[in-house]
Structures are given as structure tokens and as C-alpha cells.
């Protein structure tokens, strides 16, 4: 769980996405959109 979506979004937006490879760029853009769409909600991300 990301406890504060607004602070997480601020941190993600400081990353220069152009410096990342294509796959990582797509993931970052999706994470940023997810955070923007859910600023006041809770987000659970599961990965393996």
C-alpha cells in the first residue's frame, strides 16, 4: 500500500522518464496515471 498518493506522485514526477528504457517508461507512466486517478484512495500493487 502507498500510504500517501499525493507524496508518491510528487516523487514519481521528479524522475526524468526520458532517461529510462521503453518498458520502464511505460510502467512509470501507468503508475503516475494510477496515482493521479486515485489521489484520495488506496492502491494495492501486487507483483512477483
mmCIF file of C-alpha atoms in Angstrom:
data_model
loop_
_atom_site.group_PDB
_atom_site.id
_atom_site.type_symbol
_atom_site.label_atom_id
_atom_site.label_comp_id
_atom_site.label_asym_id
_atom_site.label_seq_id
_atom_site.Cartn_x
_atom_site.Cartn_y
_atom_site.Cartn_z
ATOM 1 C CA UNK A 1 0.000 0.000 0.000
ATOM 2 C CA UNK A 2 1.222 3.502 -0.798
ATOM 3 C CA UNK A 3 0.205 5.498 2.309
ATOM 4 C CA UNK A 4 0.076 8.958 0.707
ATOM 5 C CA UNK A 5 -0.666 9.018 -3.004
ATOM 6 C CA UNK A 6 -0.014 12.757 -3.358
ATOM 7 C CA UNK A 7 3.510 12.472 -1.957
ATOM 8 C CA UNK A 8 4.192 9.356 -4.010
ATOM 9 C CA UNK A 9 3.030 11.195 -7.151
ATOM 10 C CA UNK A 10 5.308 14.124 -6.356
ATOM 11 C CA UNK A 11 8.268 11.766 -6.050
ATOM 12 C CA UNK A 12 7.464 9.870 -9.252
ATOM 13 C CA UNK A 13 7.102 13.155 -11.174
ATOM 14 C CA UNK A 14 10.682 14.139 -10.264
ATOM 15 C CA UNK A 15 12.034 11.193 -12.277
ATOM 16 C CA UNK A 16 13.246 12.071 -15.781
ATOM 17 C CA UNK A 17 11.316 9.398 -17.669
ATOM 18 C CA UNK A 18 13.286 10.050 -20.870
ATOM 19 C CA UNK A 19 16.354 8.501 -19.236
ATOM 20 C CA UNK A 20 14.573 5.167 -18.693
ATOM 21 C CA UNK A 21 14.240 2.293 -21.150
ATOM 22 C CA UNK A 22 10.934 1.878 -23.022
ATOM 23 C CA UNK A 23 9.425 -0.778 -20.754
ATOM 24 C CA UNK A 24 10.269 1.184 -17.605
ATOM 25 C CA UNK A 25 8.880 4.372 -19.192
ATOM 26 C CA UNK A 26 5.549 2.640 -19.844
ATOM 27 C CA UNK A 27 5.403 1.299 -16.291
ATOM 28 C CA UNK A 28 6.218 4.714 -14.803
ATOM 29 C CA UNK A 29 3.607 6.445 -16.948
ATOM 30 C CA UNK A 30 0.981 3.906 -15.849
ATOM 31 C CA UNK A 31 1.951 4.318 -12.189
ATOM 32 C CA UNK A 32 1.731 8.108 -12.472
ATOM 33 C CA UNK A 33 -1.700 7.859 -14.125
ATOM 34 C CA UNK A 34 -2.859 5.406 -11.452
ATOM 35 C CA UNK A 35 -1.767 7.815 -8.721
ATOM 36 C CA UNK A 36 -3.388 10.828 -10.424
ATOM 37 C CA UNK A 37 -6.659 8.925 -10.823
ATOM 38 C CA UNK A 38 -6.625 7.790 -7.172
ATOM 39 C CA UNK A 39 -5.189 10.666 -5.158
ATOM 40 C CA UNK A 40 -7.682 10.178 -2.331
ATOM 41 C CA UNK A 41 -7.960 6.381 -2.472
ATOM 42 C CA UNK A 42 -5.851 3.389 -1.557
ATOM 43 C CA UNK A 43 -3.751 1.498 -4.091
ATOM 44 C CA UNK A 44 -2.582 -2.082 -3.728
ATOM 45 C CA UNK A 45 0.092 -3.318 -6.129
ATOM 46 C CA UNK A 46 0.988 -6.985 -6.220
ATOM 47 C CA UNK A 47 3.934 -8.345 -8.147
ATOM 48 C CA UNK A 48 6.029 -11.460 -8.244
#
